[in-house]
Amino acid sequence: MKINYTFANGETSDVEVSEEIGTVILDSRREESNLDRKERYHCYSLDAAEFEGAEYADGSTPETALFLQLENQHIAETFEKLSEVQKRRLLMLAQGLSIREIARREGKDIKTVRESIDGARKKFLKFF
């Protein structure tokens, strides 16, 4: 049996092989072709998590990525409208410091720091 063989450099040649080996080679090529075709036409649904389980899909879509990007941009713009003191104090609060610790670090009264942080929150919510 003659099998058409393509070399790595692109040349093709007919090779004489036994009937058994020829059958194995042809079956292997057919299987590979079928698998390629299945993979090429297989589409994954965006709702895959519902059918395949949460570990199959991470839930992120182009729409959620765009929404997250726009929201982060809006937060950054709103944060820029705060005073430097308010920014610094909110960042310290976000890092886990208490209002008492912030006041101690800045050498200010607790009431002053609390009013500053409350004002920053109100201003942030007003613009956001």
PDB file of C-alpha atoms in Angstrom:
ATOM      1  CA  MET A   1       0.000   0.000   0.000  1.00  0.00           C
ATOM      2  CA  LYS A   2       1.309   3.490  -0.841  1.00  0.00           C
ATOM      3  CA  ILE A   3       0.905   6.305   1.671  1.00  0.00           C
ATOM      4  CA  ASN A   4       1.383   9.962   0.780  1.00  0.00           C
ATOM      5  CA  TYR A   5       3.878  11.385   3.287  1.00  0.00           C
ATOM      6  CA  THR A   6       4.672  15.073   3.769  1.00  0.00           C
ATOM      7  CA  PHE A   7       8.139  15.814   5.129  1.00  0.00           C
ATOM      8  CA  ALA A   8       8.934  18.644   7.554  1.00  0.00           C
ATOM      9  CA  ASN A   9      10.459  20.728   4.745  1.00  0.00           C
ATOM     10  CA  GLY A  10       7.188  20.562   2.765  1.00  0.00           C
ATOM     11  CA  GLU A  11       8.143  17.903   0.229  1.00  0.00           C
ATOM     12  CA  THR A  12       5.645  15.117  -0.387  1.00  0.00           C
ATOM     13  CA  SER A  13       6.409  11.594  -1.416  1.00  0.00           C
ATOM     14  CA  ASP A  14       4.614   8.276  -1.820  1.00  0.00           C
ATOM     15  CA  VAL A  15       5.957   5.664   0.583  1.00  0.00           C
ATOM     16  CA  GLU A  16       5.378   1.922   0.229  1.00  0.00           C
ATOM     17  CA  VAL A  17       4.187   0.340   3.517  1.00  0.00           C
ATOM     18  CA  SER A  18       2.595  -2.942   4.497  1.00  0.00           C
ATOM     19  CA  GLU A  19      -1.188  -3.246   4.552  1.00  0.00           C
ATOM     20  CA  GLU A  20      -1.357  -3.323   8.385  1.00  0.00           C
ATOM     21  CA  ILE A  21       0.775  -0.224   8.845  1.00  0.00           C
ATOM     22  CA  GLY A  22      -1.084   1.589   6.077  1.00  0.00           C
ATOM     23  CA  THR A  23      -4.423   0.884   7.743  1.00  0.00           C
ATOM     24  CA  VAL A  24      -3.132   2.163  11.101  1.00  0.00           C
ATOM     25  CA  ILE A  25      -1.750   5.341   9.499  1.00  0.00           C
ATOM     26  CA  LEU A  26      -4.964   6.065   7.582  1.00  0.00           C
ATOM     27  CA  ASP A  27      -7.112   5.428  10.688  1.00  0.00           C
ATOM     28  CA  SER A  28      -4.872   7.703  12.723  1.00  0.00           C
ATOM     29  CA  ARG A  29      -5.099  10.485  10.126  1.00  0.00           C
ATOM     30  CA  ARG A  30      -8.885  10.154   9.979  1.00  0.00           C
ATOM     31  CA  GLU A  31      -9.175  10.344  13.790  1.00  0.00           C
ATOM     32  CA  GLU A  32      -6.910  13.381  13.916  1.00  0.00           C
ATOM     33  CA  SER A  33      -8.936  15.088  11.196  1.00  0.00           C
ATOM     34  CA  ASN A  34     -12.201  14.374  13.017  1.00  0.00           C
ATOM     35  CA  LEU A  35     -10.843  15.750  16.299  1.00  0.00           C
ATOM     36  CA  ASP A  36      -9.582  18.883  14.550  1.00  0.00           C
ATOM     37  CA  ARG A  37     -12.989  19.423  12.976  1.00  0.00           C
ATOM     38  CA  LYS A  38     -14.776  18.971  16.317  1.00  0.00           C
ATOM     39  CA  GLU A  39     -12.446  21.418  18.043  1.00  0.00           C
ATOM     40  CA  ARG A  40     -12.747  23.958  15.232  1.00  0.00           C
ATOM     41  CA  TYR A  41     -16.551  24.067  15.364  1.00  0.00           C
ATOM     42  CA  HIS A  42     -16.974  23.738  19.128  1.00  0.00           C
ATOM     43  CA  CYS A  43     -18.273  26.942  20.704  1.00  0.00           C
ATOM     44  CA  TYR A  44     -18.360  27.736  24.392  1.00  0.00           C
ATOM     45  CA  SER A  45     -21.373  29.500  25.802  1.00  0.00           C
ATOM     46  CA  LEU A  46     -21.069  32.537  28.032  1.00  0.00           C
ATOM     47  CA  ASP A  47     -23.615  30.786  30.232  1.00  0.00           C
ATOM     48  CA  ALA A  48     -21.294  27.812  30.669  1.00  0.00           C
ATOM     49  CA  ALA A  49     -21.223  28.233  34.452  1.00  0.00           C
ATOM     50  CA  GLU A  50     -24.928  27.378  34.616  1.00  0.00           C
ATOM     51  CA  PHE A  51     -24.499  24.131  32.721  1.00  0.00           C
ATOM     52  CA  GLU A  52     -20.933  23.040  33.435  1.00  0.00           C
ATOM     53  CA  GLY A  53     -20.390  24.455  36.919  1.00  0.00           C
ATOM     54  CA  ALA A  54     -18.671  27.505  38.358  1.00  0.00           C
ATOM     55  CA  GLU A  55     -15.191  26.040  37.913  1.00  0.00           C
ATOM     56  CA  TYR A  56     -15.766  25.907  34.140  1.00  0.00           C
ATOM     57  CA  ALA A  57     -16.325  29.639  33.644  1.00  0.00           C
ATOM     58  CA  ASP A  58     -15.007  32.557  35.676  1.00  0.00           C
ATOM     59  CA  GLY A  59     -18.017  34.786  35.030  1.00  0.00           C
ATOM     60  CA  SER A  60     -16.065  37.626  33.470  1.00  0.00           C
ATOM     61  CA  THR A  61     -17.307  38.932  30.161  1.00  0.00           C
ATOM     62  CA  PRO A  62     -16.214  41.880  28.039  1.00  0.00           C
ATOM     63  CA  GLU A  63     -19.177  43.824  29.405  1.00  0.00           C
ATOM     64  CA  THR A  64     -18.219  43.231  33.043  1.00  0.00           C
ATOM     65  CA  ALA A  65     -14.592  44.145  32.315  1.00  0.00           C
ATOM     66  CA  LEU A  66     -15.673  47.411  30.655  1.00  0.00           C
ATOM     67  CA  PHE A  67     -18.047  48.197  33.524  1.00  0.00           C
ATOM     68  CA  LEU A  68     -15.285  47.571  36.066  1.00  0.00           C
ATOM     69  CA  GLN A  69     -12.855  49.779  34.134  1.00  0.00           C
ATOM     70  CA  LEU A  70     -15.373  52.647  33.906  1.00  0.00           C
ATOM     71  CA  GLU A  71     -16.279  52.340  37.578  1.00  0.00           C
ATOM     72  CA  ASN A  72     -12.604  52.402  38.628  1.00  0.00           C
ATOM     73  CA  GLN A  73     -12.073  55.492  36.472  1.00  0.00           C
ATOM     74  CA  HIS A  74     -15.090  57.190  38.084  1.00  0.00           C
ATOM     75  CA  ILE A  75     -13.819  56.336  41.573  1.00  0.00           C
ATOM     76  CA  ALA A  76     -10.387  57.779  40.753  1.00  0.00           C
ATOM     77  CA  GLU A  77     -11.939  60.997  39.395  1.00  0.00           C
ATOM     78  CA  THR A  78     -14.141  61.348  42.468  1.00  0.00           C
ATOM     79  CA  PHE A  79     -11.199  60.653  44.786  1.00  0.00           C
ATOM     80  CA  GLU A  80      -9.270  63.513  43.128  1.00  0.00           C
ATOM     81  CA  LYS A  81     -11.983  65.961  44.244  1.00  0.00           C
ATOM     82  CA  LEU A  82     -11.083  65.386  47.912  1.00  0.00           C
ATOM     83  CA  SER A  83      -8.521  67.502  49.735  1.00  0.00           C
ATOM     84  CA  GLU A  84      -5.039  66.079  50.341  1.00  0.00           C
ATOM     85  CA  VAL A  85      -5.748  65.651  54.056  1.00  0.00           C
ATOM     86  CA  GLN A  86      -9.006  63.819  53.346  1.00  0.00           C
ATOM     87  CA  LYS A  87      -7.288  61.558  50.796  1.00  0.00           C
ATOM     88  CA  ARG A  88      -4.501  60.717  53.220  1.00  0.00           C
ATOM     89  CA  ARG A  89      -6.889  59.966  56.067  1.00  0.00           C
ATOM     90  CA  LEU A  90      -9.221  57.841  53.935  1.00  0.00           C
ATOM     91  CA  LEU A  91      -6.263  55.818  52.665  1.00  0.00           C
ATOM     92  CA  MET A  92      -5.056  55.225  56.231  1.00  0.00           C
ATOM     93  CA  LEU A  93      -8.578  54.181  57.205  1.00  0.00           C
ATOM     94  CA  ALA A  94      -8.717  51.811  54.221  1.00  0.00           C
ATOM     95  CA  GLN A  95      -5.396  50.278  55.324  1.00  0.00           C
ATOM     96  CA  GLY A  96      -7.050  49.264  58.587  1.00  0.00           C
ATOM     97  CA  LEU A  97      -6.046  52.034  60.947  1.00  0.00           C
ATOM     98  CA  SER A  98      -8.647  53.244  63.411  1.00  0.00           C
ATOM     99  CA  ILE A  99      -9.616  56.904  63.691  1.00  0.00           C
ATOM    100  CA  ARG A 100      -7.804  57.002  67.049  1.00  0.00           C
ATOM    101  CA  GLU A 101      -4.586  55.683  65.448  1.00  0.00           C
ATOM    102  CA  ILE A 102      -4.845  58.207  62.595  1.00  0.00           C
ATOM    103  CA  ALA A 103      -5.291  61.050  65.090  1.00  0.00           C
ATOM    104  CA  ARG A 104      -2.314  59.815  67.120  1.00  0.00           C
ATOM    105  CA  ARG A 105      -0.078  59.632  64.007  1.00  0.00           C
ATOM    106  CA  GLU A 106      -1.044  63.108  62.853  1.00  0.00           C
ATOM    107  CA  GLY A 107      -1.031  64.652  66.316  1.00  0.00           C
ATOM    108  CA  LYS A 108      -4.615  65.867  65.905  1.00  0.00           C
ATOM    109  CA  ASP A 109      -7.757  65.579  68.003  1.00  0.00           C
ATOM    110  CA  ILE A 110      -9.925  62.501  67.359  1.00  0.00           C
ATOM    111  CA  LYS A 111     -12.962  64.703  66.754  1.00  0.00           C
ATOM    112  CA  THR A 112     -11.122  66.660  64.044  1.00  0.00           C
ATOM    113  CA  VAL A 113     -10.047  63.478  62.265  1.00  0.00           C
ATOM    114  CA  ARG A 114     -13.554  61.976  62.523  1.00  0.00           C
ATOM    115  CA  GLU A 115     -15.134  65.137  61.061  1.00  0.00           C
ATOM    116  CA  SER A 116     -12.597  65.169  58.247  1.00  0.00           C
ATOM    117  CA  ILE A 117     -13.269  61.533  57.357  1.00  0.00           C
ATOM    118  CA  ASP A 118     -17.048  62.040  57.573  1.00  0.00           C
ATOM    119  CA  GLY A 119     -16.750  65.076  55.298  1.00  0.00           C
ATOM    120  CA  ALA A 120     -14.682  63.068  52.840  1.00  0.00           C
ATOM    121  CA  ARG A 121     -17.264  60.277  52.829  1.00  0.00           C
ATOM    122  CA  LYS A 122     -20.109  62.741  52.231  1.00  0.00           C
ATOM    123  CA  LYS A 123     -18.212  64.497  49.430  1.00  0.00           C
ATOM    124  CA  PHE A 124     -17.298  61.163  47.879  1.00  0.00           C
ATOM    125  CA  LEU A 125     -20.915  59.964  47.959  1.00  0.00           C
ATOM    126  CA  LYS A 126     -22.136  63.288  46.570  1.00  0.00           C
ATOM    127  CA  PHE A 127     -20.016  62.951  43.431  1.00  0.00           C
ATOM    128  CA  PHE A 128     -20.249  59.177  43.174  1.00  0.00           C
TER     129      PHE A 128
END
